């Protein structure tokens, strides 16, 4: 039996309230509350629709008998982000701005999965496009079904369930969450309760019927549509597809992963014939570097297990304000203020009257301090208007007293630099002597940097 009741919920974060509120007490957004009809006790019947396995098992038995099975997706950048392939029966949410390439990625994944896994059956359900549109796009991307791929254009969740029961696919793609609706909920598609009900029922389906489900979720700033934020706890893995405005490359990040690290990064580039994998992202991100300009330096960061070279840019100019500005994109502004203070104190760099702007090219966010030395070099270079040697790379963390501190996995970072043609690495003094692939200039303190650069 289900009971109808009405309540209000925030379309931004999902906060619920019995009465309408002007401002959400949880996310502090204004005018985001909408009325929702909710029926309780909906989710449980999903389990009955599908044959379920035993409800318990012996712990030791389970461990020895069933190793976690992973399917190769045919896209190694995607496999990497997932932590080594797609785990069977997992429930994955793929989020990203509209138009970023989520549907394209899924269709290319269909092709890859088919090629890698004989006997696999896949259902692709789109609530956004007609069968004709999906078919055309699939053809354009060169996806050949071989009788193992089924397309459906459908928005009713119950119909999707019927289709799944009939076709018994191993993997189901649902594109996108905001377009589906279950008849057991009278709210509009995309509303918080719809999105939650649908996700909960799909989760039960994935686990009880042994199906991998991929759910696409548009991330939107429009307050009327529930963002995927409200359902992240229900899925095994959350992937986020991102890009810098105006750039053709796409970064696939794992935001949550029950089966692997969340630090792995996949890199793709959007072309007219679909997404291309970028096996060598450092080359891509350094490709726009022009030679011999002041204010830039190259550093090496680590994204999961992958070293990545990035260009750091600094602009130091005379300030028109009594308090000079410190503005940074891609690195914490506090860290930049801190680095500026270290340079001022230990290199006697006069930055007190200067505005300092800082940018990490390629849209990266630096979350580790290993690029401190490169950032300091870029600031120094801009302040003195002296270009740095283009074949030099800077690796090291800076301490407040001006000491250059060691960074983790330095060998991997230097190897990557070597591969990309860098010739000299400025590194912390205690860098292992065993690293010989490149000329290393070891420094213990920031003052020594000045000596090297002059
Ligand atoms: P799409 O996968 O539809 O994005 P999403 O599902 O995230 O909304 O990708 C849409 C954009 O990608 C669109 O602007 C066109 C572009 N695109 C290409 O440049 N090349 C291609 O081969 C394809 C399929 C799309
Ligand atoms: Mg799409």
GROMACS .gro file of C-alpha atoms and ligand atoms in nm:
model
  480
    1UNK     CA    1   0.000   0.000   0.000
    2UNK     CA    2   0.128   0.343  -0.075
    3UNK     CA    3   0.034   0.664   0.093
    4UNK     CA    4   0.032   0.998  -0.083
    5UNK     CA    5   0.187   1.294   0.088
    6UNK     CA    6   0.318   1.627  -0.011
    7UNK     CA    7   0.626   1.810   0.103
    8UNK     CA    8   0.870   2.073  -0.016
    9UNK     CA    9   1.226   2.011  -0.112
   10UNK     CA   10   1.519   2.218  -0.227
   11UNK     CA   11   1.584   2.159  -0.597
   12UNK     CA   12   1.948   2.243  -0.544
   13UNK     CA   13   2.056   2.012  -0.265
   14UNK     CA   14   1.751   1.799  -0.188
   15UNK     CA   15   1.687   1.937   0.163
   16UNK     CA   16   1.331   1.852   0.267
   17UNK     CA   17   1.083   2.053   0.465
   18UNK     CA   18   0.714   2.019   0.553
   19UNK     CA   19   0.652   2.382   0.456
   20UNK     CA   20   0.778   2.613   0.183
   21UNK     CA   21   1.095   2.805   0.265
   22UNK     CA   22   1.237   3.109   0.090
   23UNK     CA   23   1.598   3.023   0.167
   24UNK     CA   24   1.736   2.674   0.199
   25UNK     CA   25   1.886   2.622   0.546
   26UNK     CA   26   2.121   2.359   0.403
   27UNK     CA   27   2.275   2.508   0.087
   28UNK     CA   28   2.171   2.871   0.154
   29UNK     CA   29   2.021   2.912  -0.195
   30UNK     CA   30   1.712   3.133  -0.241
   31UNK     CA   31   1.381   3.037  -0.407
   32UNK     CA   32   1.478   2.677  -0.469
   33UNK     CA   33   1.188   2.510  -0.284
   34UNK     CA   34   0.933   2.321  -0.491
   35UNK     CA   35   0.635   2.116  -0.383
   36UNK     CA   36   0.667   1.744  -0.440
   37UNK     CA   37   0.412   1.467  -0.424
   38UNK     CA   38   0.570   1.165  -0.272
   39UNK     CA   39   0.448   0.814  -0.230
   40UNK     CA   40   0.619   0.602   0.024
   41UNK     CA   41   0.709   0.236   0.005
   42UNK     CA   42   0.794   0.225  -0.364
   43UNK     CA   43   1.135   0.082  -0.395
   44UNK     CA   44   1.081  -0.260  -0.244
   45UNK     CA   45   0.879  -0.408  -0.530
   46UNK     CA   46   1.172  -0.387  -0.773
   47UNK     CA   47   1.339  -0.682  -0.608
   48UNK     CA   48   1.031  -0.895  -0.666
   49UNK     CA   49   1.040  -0.831  -1.040
   50UNK     CA   50   1.375  -1.000  -1.077
   51UNK     CA   51   1.501  -1.333  -0.961
   52UNK     CA   52   1.737  -1.276  -0.675
   53UNK     CA   53   2.025  -1.485  -0.552
   54UNK     CA   54   2.075  -1.605  -0.197
   55UNK     CA   55   2.035  -1.332   0.063
   56UNK     CA   56   2.339  -1.444   0.260
   57UNK     CA   57   2.663  -1.624   0.203
   58UNK     CA   58   2.971  -1.746   0.386
   59UNK     CA   59   3.227  -1.467   0.404
   60UNK     CA   60   3.533  -1.684   0.331
   61UNK     CA   61   3.352  -1.870   0.059
   62UNK     CA   62   3.254  -1.548  -0.113
   63UNK     CA   63   3.610  -1.424  -0.110
   64UNK     CA   64   3.760  -1.732  -0.268
   65UNK     CA   65   3.486  -1.812  -0.515
   66UNK     CA   66   3.409  -1.477  -0.666
   67UNK     CA   67   3.696  -1.249  -0.757
   68UNK     CA   68   3.580  -0.904  -0.855
   69UNK     CA   69   3.526  -0.927  -1.226
   70UNK     CA   70   3.617  -0.631  -1.440
   71UNK     CA   71   3.529  -0.574  -1.802
   72UNK     CA   72   3.762  -0.384  -2.030
   73UNK     CA   73   3.573  -0.099  -2.191
   74UNK     CA   74   3.797  -0.073  -2.495
   75UNK     CA   75   3.890   0.280  -2.387
   76UNK     CA   76   4.204   0.264  -2.176
   77UNK     CA   77   4.155   0.618  -2.044
   78UNK     CA   78   3.816   0.511  -1.913
   79UNK     CA   79   3.950   0.185  -1.772
   80UNK     CA   80   4.215   0.384  -1.590
   81UNK     CA   81   3.959   0.622  -1.437
   82UNK     CA   82   3.744   0.327  -1.327
   83UNK     CA   83   4.044   0.168  -1.158
   84UNK     CA   84   4.114  -0.101  -1.418
   85UNK     CA   85   3.790  -0.159  -1.604
   86UNK     CA   86   3.420  -0.176  -1.533
   87UNK     CA   87   3.322  -0.384  -1.229
   88UNK     CA   88   3.032  -0.623  -1.300
   89UNK     CA   89   2.693  -0.531  -1.152
   90UNK     CA   90   2.817  -0.187  -1.059
   91UNK     CA   91   2.606   0.126  -1.067
   92UNK     CA   92   2.784   0.424  -1.219
   93UNK     CA   93   2.678   0.787  -1.242
   94UNK     CA   94   2.835   0.988  -1.523
   95UNK     CA   95   2.791   1.359  -1.461
   96UNK     CA   96   2.883   1.661  -1.667
   97UNK     CA   97   2.759   1.978  -1.832
   98UNK     CA   98   2.516   1.936  -2.123
   99UNK     CA   99   2.705   1.904  -2.452
  100UNK     CA  100   3.033   1.795  -2.293
  101UNK     CA  101   3.021   1.455  -2.466
  102UNK     CA  102   2.860   1.210  -2.222
  103UNK     CA  103   2.638   1.040  -2.480
  104UNK     CA  104   2.929   1.024  -2.721
  105UNK     CA  105   3.148   0.860  -2.458
  106UNK     CA  106   2.879   0.599  -2.383
  107UNK     CA  107   2.829   0.507  -2.747
  108UNK     CA  108   3.202   0.469  -2.799
  109UNK     CA  109   3.211   0.259  -2.486
  110UNK     CA  110   2.941   0.035  -2.636
  111UNK     CA  111   3.169  -0.033  -2.932
  112UNK     CA  112   3.468  -0.094  -2.707
  113UNK     CA  113   3.282  -0.326  -2.469
  114UNK     CA  114   3.149  -0.535  -2.759
  115UNK     CA  115   3.492  -0.574  -2.910
  116UNK     CA  116   3.653  -0.670  -2.578
  117UNK     CA  117   3.383  -0.895  -2.436
  118UNK     CA  118   3.227  -1.159  -2.661
  119UNK     CA  119   2.873  -1.251  -2.564
  120UNK     CA  120   2.802  -0.923  -2.387
  121UNK     CA  121   2.458  -0.772  -2.449
  122UNK     CA  122   2.402  -0.400  -2.406
  123UNK     CA  123   2.088  -0.189  -2.384
  124UNK     CA  124   2.111   0.183  -2.451
  125UNK     CA  125   1.807   0.376  -2.335
  126UNK     CA  126   1.777   0.740  -2.429
  127UNK     CA  127   1.510   0.966  -2.288
  128UNK     CA  128   1.644   1.256  -2.489
  129UNK     CA  129   1.685   1.134  -2.843
  130UNK     CA  130   1.470   0.941  -3.089
  131UNK     CA  131   1.575   0.596  -3.209
  132UNK     CA  132   1.667   0.751  -3.541
  133UNK     CA  133   1.892   1.009  -3.376
  134UNK     CA  134   2.071   0.753  -3.160
  135UNK     CA  135   2.117   0.520  -3.456
  136UNK     CA  136   2.258   0.798  -3.672
  137UNK     CA  137   2.501   0.905  -3.406
  138UNK     CA  138   2.608   0.546  -3.341
  139UNK     CA  139   2.669   0.495  -3.713
  140UNK     CA  140   2.866   0.817  -3.734
  141UNK     CA  141   3.085   0.696  -3.448
  142UNK     CA  142   3.132   0.363  -3.622
  143UNK     CA  143   2.947   0.152  -3.364
  144UNK     CA  144   2.841  -0.184  -3.508
  145UNK     CA  145   2.600  -0.377  -3.286
  146UNK     CA  146   2.647  -0.729  -3.421
  147UNK     CA  147   2.303  -0.821  -3.287
  148UNK     CA  148   2.414  -0.754  -2.930
  149UNK     CA  149   2.317  -0.389  -2.889
  150UNK     CA  150   1.960  -0.277  -2.834
  151UNK     CA  151   1.849   0.084  -2.855
  152UNK     CA  152   1.541   0.222  -2.686
  153UNK     CA  153   1.390   0.568  -2.678
  154UNK     CA  154   1.190   0.572  -2.358
  155UNK     CA  155   1.118   0.790  -2.058
  156UNK     CA  156   0.892   0.565  -1.845
  157UNK     CA  157   1.098   0.369  -1.598
  158UNK     CA  158   0.843   0.085  -1.588
  159UNK     CA  159   0.877   0.040  -1.966
  160UNK     CA  160   1.253   0.035  -1.931
  161UNK     CA  161   1.219  -0.241  -1.669
  162UNK     CA  162   0.995  -0.442  -1.903
  163UNK     CA  163   1.253  -0.405  -2.178
  164UNK     CA  164   1.529  -0.519  -1.946
  165UNK     CA  165   1.329  -0.825  -1.843
  166UNK     CA  166   1.270  -0.911  -2.206
  167UNK     CA  167   1.621  -0.856  -2.339
  168UNK     CA  168   1.826  -0.952  -2.032
  169UNK     CA  169   2.120  -0.723  -2.113
  170UNK     CA  170   2.440  -0.731  -1.908
  171UNK     CA  171   2.487  -0.357  -1.922
  172UNK     CA  172   2.227  -0.082  -1.940
  173UNK     CA  173   2.301   0.280  -2.026
  174UNK     CA  174   2.039   0.531  -1.915
  175UNK     CA  175   2.070   0.872  -2.081
  176UNK     CA  176   1.977   1.080  -1.892
  177UNK     CA  177   1.851   1.065  -1.535
  178UNK     CA  178   1.662   1.392  -1.560
  179UNK     CA  179   1.442   1.268  -1.845
  180UNK     CA  180   1.308   0.952  -1.681
  181UNK     CA  181   0.997   0.924  -1.466
  182UNK     CA  182   0.833   0.648  -1.269
  183UNK     CA  183   0.454   0.630  -1.269
  184UNK     CA  184   0.465   0.569  -0.896
  185UNK     CA  185   0.571   0.927  -0.844
  186UNK     CA  186   0.360   1.216  -0.971
  187UNK     CA  187   0.632   1.480  -0.960
  188UNK     CA  188   0.779   1.614  -1.282
  189UNK     CA  189   1.077   1.436  -1.443
  190UNK     CA  190   1.395   1.581  -1.305
  191UNK     CA  191   1.243   1.678  -0.971
  192UNK     CA  192   1.422   1.574  -0.656
  193UNK     CA  193   1.188   1.291  -0.558
  194UNK     CA  194   1.170   1.152  -0.913
  195UNK     CA  195   1.547   1.152  -0.943
  196UNK     CA  196   1.580   0.988  -0.604
  197UNK     CA  197   1.309   0.725  -0.663
  198UNK     CA  198   1.450   0.633  -1.002
  199UNK     CA  199   1.804   0.605  -0.871
  200UNK     CA  200   1.694   0.393  -0.576
  201UNK     CA  201   1.502   0.154  -0.799
  202UNK     CA  202   1.790   0.128  -1.045
  203UNK     CA  203   2.030   0.059  -0.763
  204UNK     CA  204   1.816  -0.229  -0.642
  205UNK     CA  205   1.791  -0.356  -0.997
  206UNK     CA  206   2.167  -0.347  -1.052
  207UNK     CA  207   2.236  -0.543  -0.736
  208UNK     CA  208   1.951  -0.796  -0.756
  209UNK     CA  209   1.944  -0.871  -1.127
  210UNK     CA  210   2.322  -0.853  -1.176
  211UNK     CA  211   2.324  -0.578  -1.434
  212UNK     CA  212   2.575  -0.298  -1.467
  213UNK     CA  213   2.391   0.030  -1.496
  214UNK     CA  214   2.531   0.358  -1.619
  215UNK     CA  215   2.325   0.661  -1.544
  216UNK     CA  216   2.396   0.994  -1.711
  217UNK     CA  217   2.326   1.304  -1.506
  218UNK     CA  218   2.338   1.657  -1.636
  219UNK     CA  219   2.496   1.898  -1.398
  220UNK     CA  220   2.301   2.216  -1.430
  221UNK     CA  221   2.296   2.547  -1.252
  222UNK     CA  222   1.926   2.582  -1.325
  223UNK     CA  223   1.761   2.555  -0.984
  224UNK     CA  224   1.453   2.373  -1.112
  225UNK     CA  225   1.632   2.050  -1.196
  226UNK     CA  226   1.778   1.830  -0.929
  227UNK     CA  227   2.152   1.792  -0.962
  228UNK     CA  228   2.318   1.451  -0.929
  229UNK     CA  229   2.449   1.566  -0.590
  230UNK     CA  230   2.138   1.431  -0.420
  231UNK     CA  231   2.198   1.074  -0.535
  232UNK     CA  232   2.574   1.028  -0.513
  233UNK     CA  233   2.547   0.812  -0.202
  234UNK     CA  234   2.336   0.554  -0.387
  235UNK     CA  235   2.581   0.473  -0.664
  236UNK     CA  236   2.910   0.281  -0.656
  237UNK     CA  237   3.102   0.518  -0.875
  238UNK     CA  238   3.062   0.881  -0.973
  239UNK     CA  239   3.250   0.999  -1.279
  240UNK     CA  240   3.268   1.360  -1.379
  241UNK     CA  241   3.332   1.466  -1.738
  242UNK     CA  242   3.479   1.815  -1.752
  243UNK     CA  243   3.646   2.060  -1.981
  244UNK     CA  244   3.778   2.410  -1.988
  245UNK     CA  245   3.554   2.646  -2.181
  246UNK     CA  246   3.653   2.661  -2.545
  247UNK     CA  247   3.893   2.367  -2.520
  248UNK     CA  248   3.856   2.045  -2.715
  249UNK     CA  249   4.004   1.817  -2.453
  250UNK     CA  250   3.794   1.652  -2.184
  251UNK     CA  251   3.900   1.533  -1.842
  252UNK     CA  252   3.730   1.229  -1.694
  253UNK     CA  253   3.765   1.226  -1.317
  254UNK     CA  254   3.646   0.975  -1.065
  255UNK     CA  255   3.473   1.165  -0.785
  256UNK     CA  256   3.370   0.857  -0.591
  257UNK     CA  257   3.473   0.497  -0.649
  258UNK     CA  258   3.391   0.198  -0.433
  259UNK     CA  259   3.625  -0.012  -0.646
  260UNK     CA  260   3.932   0.203  -0.688
  261UNK     CA  261   4.119   0.526  -0.639
  262UNK     CA  262   3.949   0.859  -0.698
  263UNK     CA  263   4.270   1.024  -0.804
  264UNK     CA  264   4.292   0.871  -1.149
  265UNK     CA  265   4.237   1.092  -1.448
  266UNK     CA  266   4.137   1.008  -1.805
  267UNK     CA  267   4.205   1.251  -2.086
  268UNK     CA  268   4.015   1.269  -2.415
  269UNK     CA  269   3.995   1.511  -2.703
  270UNK     CA  270   3.672   1.581  -2.893
  271UNK     CA  271   3.708   1.556  -3.270
  272UNK     CA  272   3.455   1.557  -3.553
  273UNK     CA  273   3.457   1.177  -3.547
  274UNK     CA  274   3.412   1.145  -3.171
  275UNK     CA  275   3.634   1.133  -2.866
  276UNK     CA  276   4.000   1.042  -2.908
  277UNK     CA  277   4.201   0.913  -2.617
  278UNK     CA  278   4.500   1.122  -2.519
  279UNK     CA  279   4.768   0.883  -2.408
  280UNK     CA  280   5.023   1.159  -2.366
  281UNK     CA  281   4.847   1.451  -2.196
  282UNK     CA  282   5.165   1.636  -2.096
  283UNK     CA  283   5.248   1.689  -2.463
  284UNK     CA  284   4.897   1.820  -2.524
  285UNK     CA  285   4.905   2.063  -2.234
  286UNK     CA  286   5.251   2.191  -2.317
  287UNK     CA  287   5.183   2.217  -2.690
  288UNK     CA  288   5.072   2.578  -2.674
  289UNK     CA  289   5.387   2.692  -2.503
  290UNK     CA  290   5.562   2.967  -2.690
  291UNK     CA  291   5.932   2.997  -2.647
  292UNK     CA  292   6.118   3.239  -2.430
  293UNK     CA  293   5.854   3.451  -2.264
  294UNK     CA  294   5.888   3.567  -1.909
  295UNK     CA  295   5.647   3.453  -1.639
  296UNK     CA  296   5.613   3.086  -1.723
  297UNK     CA  297   5.766   2.773  -1.577
  298UNK     CA  298   5.690   2.403  -1.610
  299UNK     CA  299   5.616   2.185  -1.310
  300UNK     CA  300   5.522   1.820  -1.267
  301UNK     CA  301   5.213   1.705  -1.081
  302UNK     CA  302   5.080   1.362  -1.014
  303UNK     CA  303   4.722   1.272  -1.106
  304UNK     CA  304   4.671   0.932  -0.947
  305UNK     CA  305   4.945   0.714  -1.086
  306UNK     CA  306   5.011   0.940  -1.380
  307UNK     CA  307   5.269   1.219  -1.389
  308UNK     CA  308   5.157   1.527  -1.576
  309UNK     CA  309   5.361   1.828  -1.679
  310UNK     CA  310   5.185   2.161  -1.656
  311UNK     CA  311   5.274   2.514  -1.746
  312UNK     CA  312   5.242   2.767  -1.466
  313UNK     CA  313   5.199   3.131  -1.556
  314UNK     CA  314   5.257   3.436  -1.341
  315UNK     CA  315   5.201   3.802  -1.413
  316UNK     CA  316   5.355   4.058  -1.180
  317UNK     CA  317   5.257   4.419  -1.248
  318UNK     CA  318   5.257   4.748  -1.062
  319UNK     CA  319   4.940   4.775  -0.856
  320UNK     CA  320   4.698   5.064  -0.871
  321UNK     CA  321   4.563   4.977  -0.528
  322UNK     CA  322   4.701   5.039  -0.184
  323UNK     CA  323   4.663   4.668  -0.109
  324UNK     CA  324   4.802   4.472  -0.406
  325UNK     CA  325   4.594   4.189  -0.546
  326UNK     CA  326   4.681   3.818  -0.539
  327UNK     CA  327   4.460   3.637  -0.787
  328UNK     CA  328   4.501   3.275  -0.877
  329UNK     CA  329   4.332   3.023  -1.105
  330UNK     CA  330   4.417   2.658  -1.050
  331UNK     CA  331   4.615   2.703  -0.730
  332UNK     CA  332   4.489   2.799  -0.389
  333UNK     CA  333   4.519   3.179  -0.352
  334UNK     CA  334   4.645   3.140   0.003
  335UNK     CA  335   4.930   2.927  -0.126
  336UNK     CA  336   5.021   3.192  -0.384
  337UNK     CA  337   5.020   3.464  -0.117
  338UNK     CA  338   5.241   3.237   0.088
  339UNK     CA  339   5.485   3.177  -0.199
  340UNK     CA  340   5.497   3.551  -0.269
  341UNK     CA  341   5.585   3.612   0.095
  342UNK     CA  342   5.861   3.349   0.084
  343UNK     CA  343   6.009   3.511  -0.230
  344UNK     CA  344   5.987   3.855  -0.073
  345UNK     CA  345   6.160   3.745   0.244
  346UNK     CA  346   6.429   3.514   0.108
  347UNK     CA  347   6.497   3.647  -0.244
  348UNK     CA  348   6.427   4.011  -0.153
  349UNK     CA  349   6.180   4.022  -0.439
  350UNK     CA  350   5.984   4.348  -0.394
  351UNK     CA  351   5.624   4.240  -0.443
  352UNK     CA  352   5.466   4.475  -0.187
  353UNK     CA  353   5.349   4.721  -0.454
  354UNK     CA  354   5.282   4.462  -0.722
  355UNK     CA  355   4.967   4.281  -0.823
  356UNK     CA  356   5.025   3.912  -0.874
  357UNK     CA  357   4.812   3.704  -1.108
  358UNK     CA  358   4.865   3.334  -1.135
  359UNK     CA  359   4.728   3.068  -1.369
  360UNK     CA  360   4.771   2.697  -1.428
  361UNK     CA  361   4.742   2.645  -1.805
  362UNK     CA  362   4.509   2.371  -1.923
  363UNK     CA  363   4.255   2.420  -1.646
  364UNK     CA  364   4.429   2.205  -1.389
  365UNK     CA  365   4.387   2.245  -1.016
  366UNK     CA  366   4.702   2.189  -0.818
  367UNK     CA  367   4.622   1.991  -0.508
  368UNK     CA  368   4.977   1.900  -0.405
  369UNK     CA  369   5.267   2.132  -0.320
  370UNK     CA  370   5.515   1.971  -0.563
  371UNK     CA  371   5.467   2.261  -0.804
  372UNK     CA  372   5.570   2.527  -0.547
  373UNK     CA  373   5.916   2.563  -0.692
  374UNK     CA  374   5.783   2.598  -1.047
  375UNK     CA  375   5.530   2.858  -0.929
  376UNK     CA  376   5.808   3.050  -0.752
  377UNK     CA  377   6.022   3.036  -1.066
  378UNK     CA  378   5.733   3.170  -1.277
  379UNK     CA  379   5.677   3.458  -1.034
  380UNK     CA  380   6.051   3.535  -1.026
  381UNK     CA  381   6.063   3.526  -1.407
  382UNK     CA  382   5.773   3.769  -1.442
  383UNK     CA  383   5.903   4.006  -1.174
  384UNK     CA  384   6.244   4.035  -1.346
  385UNK     CA  385   6.099   3.998  -1.696
  386UNK     CA  386   6.348   3.723  -1.766
  387UNK     CA  387   6.241   3.415  -1.959
  388UNK     CA  388   6.348   3.084  -1.808
  389UNK     CA  389   6.532   2.826  -2.019
  390UNK     CA  390   6.254   2.636  -2.202
  391UNK     CA  391   6.412   2.295  -2.136
  392UNK     CA  392   6.414   2.335  -1.759
  393UNK     CA  393   6.162   2.184  -1.522
  394UNK     CA  394   6.111   2.272  -1.156
  395UNK     CA  395   6.009   2.016  -0.896
  396UNK     CA  396   5.991   2.078  -0.522
  397UNK     CA  397   5.784   2.199  -0.230
  398UNK     CA  398   5.871   2.523  -0.054
  399UNK     CA  399   5.872   2.564   0.322
  400UNK     CA  400   5.810   2.894   0.499
  401UNK     CA  401   6.175   2.922   0.600
  402UNK     CA  402   6.278   2.901   0.235
  403UNK     CA  403   6.383   2.537   0.234
  404UNK     CA  404   6.316   2.327  -0.074
  405UNK     CA  405   6.146   2.008   0.039
  406UNK     CA  406   6.126   1.668  -0.118
  407UNK     CA  407   5.821   1.555  -0.314
  408UNK     CA  408   5.676   1.208  -0.355
  409UNK     CA  409   5.742   0.993  -0.664
  410UNK     CA  410   6.001   1.234  -0.801
  411UNK     CA  411   6.149   0.970  -1.028
  412UNK     CA  412   5.821   0.928  -1.219
  413UNK     CA  413   5.795   1.303  -1.266
  414UNK     CA  414   6.152   1.332  -1.394
  415UNK     CA  415   6.099   1.038  -1.631
  416UNK     CA  416   5.797   1.214  -1.779
  417UNK     CA  417   5.999   1.534  -1.823
  418UNK     CA  418   6.278   1.339  -1.991
  419UNK     CA  419   6.028   1.180  -2.228
  420UNK     CA  420   5.904   1.523  -2.333
  421UNK     CA  421   6.247   1.657  -2.410
  422UNK     CA  422   6.331   1.850  -2.094
  423UNK     CA  423   6.703   1.857  -2.024
  424UNK     CA  424   6.752   2.002  -1.677
  425UNK     CA  425   6.550   1.945  -1.362
  426UNK     CA  426   6.578   2.174  -1.060
  427UNK     CA  427   6.506   1.942  -0.768
  428UNK     CA  428   6.532   1.924  -0.386
  429UNK     CA  429   6.877   1.846  -0.250
  430UNK     CA  430   6.780   1.506  -0.111
  431UNK     CA  431   6.665   1.371  -0.447
  432UNK     CA  432   6.801   1.015  -0.482
  433UNK     CA  433   7.143   0.988  -0.652
  434UNK     CA  434   7.011   0.690  -0.845
  435UNK     CA  435   6.819   0.920  -1.079
  436UNK     CA  436   7.054   0.977  -1.370
  437UNK     CA  437   6.831   1.008  -1.676
  438UNK     CA  438   6.861   1.384  -1.681
  439UNK     CA  439   7.086   1.661  -1.555
  440UNK     CA  440   6.972   1.739  -1.202
  441UNK     CA  441   7.051   2.062  -1.020
  442UNK     CA  442   6.991   2.003  -0.654
  443UNK     CA  443   6.903   2.295  -0.431
  444UNK     CA  444   6.840   2.300  -0.058
  445UNK     CA  445   6.710   2.657  -0.032
  446UNK     CA  446   6.515   2.900  -0.243
  447UNK     CA  447   6.810   3.144  -0.245
  448UNK     CA  448   6.999   2.898  -0.465
  449UNK     CA  449   6.725   2.923  -0.726
  450UNK     CA  450   6.816   3.286  -0.781
  451UNK     CA  451   7.178   3.190  -0.840
  452UNK     CA  452   7.073   2.931  -1.100
  453UNK     CA  453   6.837   3.162  -1.284
  454UNK     CA  454   7.072   3.458  -1.298
  455LIG     P1  455   2.711   1.482  -2.650
  455LIG     O1  456   2.775   1.350  -2.638
  455LIG     O2  457   2.575   1.486  -2.712
  455LIG     O3  458   2.706   1.559  -2.510
  455LIG     P2  459   2.618   1.528  -2.380
  455LIG     O4  460   2.559   1.393  -2.396
  455LIG     O5  461   2.716   1.539  -2.267
  455LIG     O6  462   2.514   1.636  -2.372
  455LIG     O7  463   2.813   1.572  -2.730
  455LIG     C1  464   2.766   1.687  -2.783
  455LIG     C2  465   2.875   1.773  -2.841
  455LIG     O8  466   2.983   1.702  -2.894
  455LIG     C3  467   2.813   1.849  -2.953
  455LIG     O9  468   2.842   1.986  -2.930
  455LIG     C4  469   2.877   1.799  -3.075
  455LIG     C5  470   3.005   1.741  -3.028
  455LIG     N1  471   3.048   1.625  -3.105
  455LIG     C6  472   3.163   1.632  -3.180
  455LIG    O10  473   3.230   1.735  -3.184
  455LIG     N2  474   3.205   1.521  -3.249
  455LIG     C7  475   3.133   1.406  -3.248
  455LIG    O11  476   3.174   1.308  -3.313
  455LIG     C8  477   3.014   1.400  -3.170
  455LIG     C9  478   2.931   1.276  -3.165
  455LIG    C10  479   2.976   1.511  -3.099
  456LIG    MG1  480   2.358   1.346  -2.421
   0.00000   0.00000   0.00000
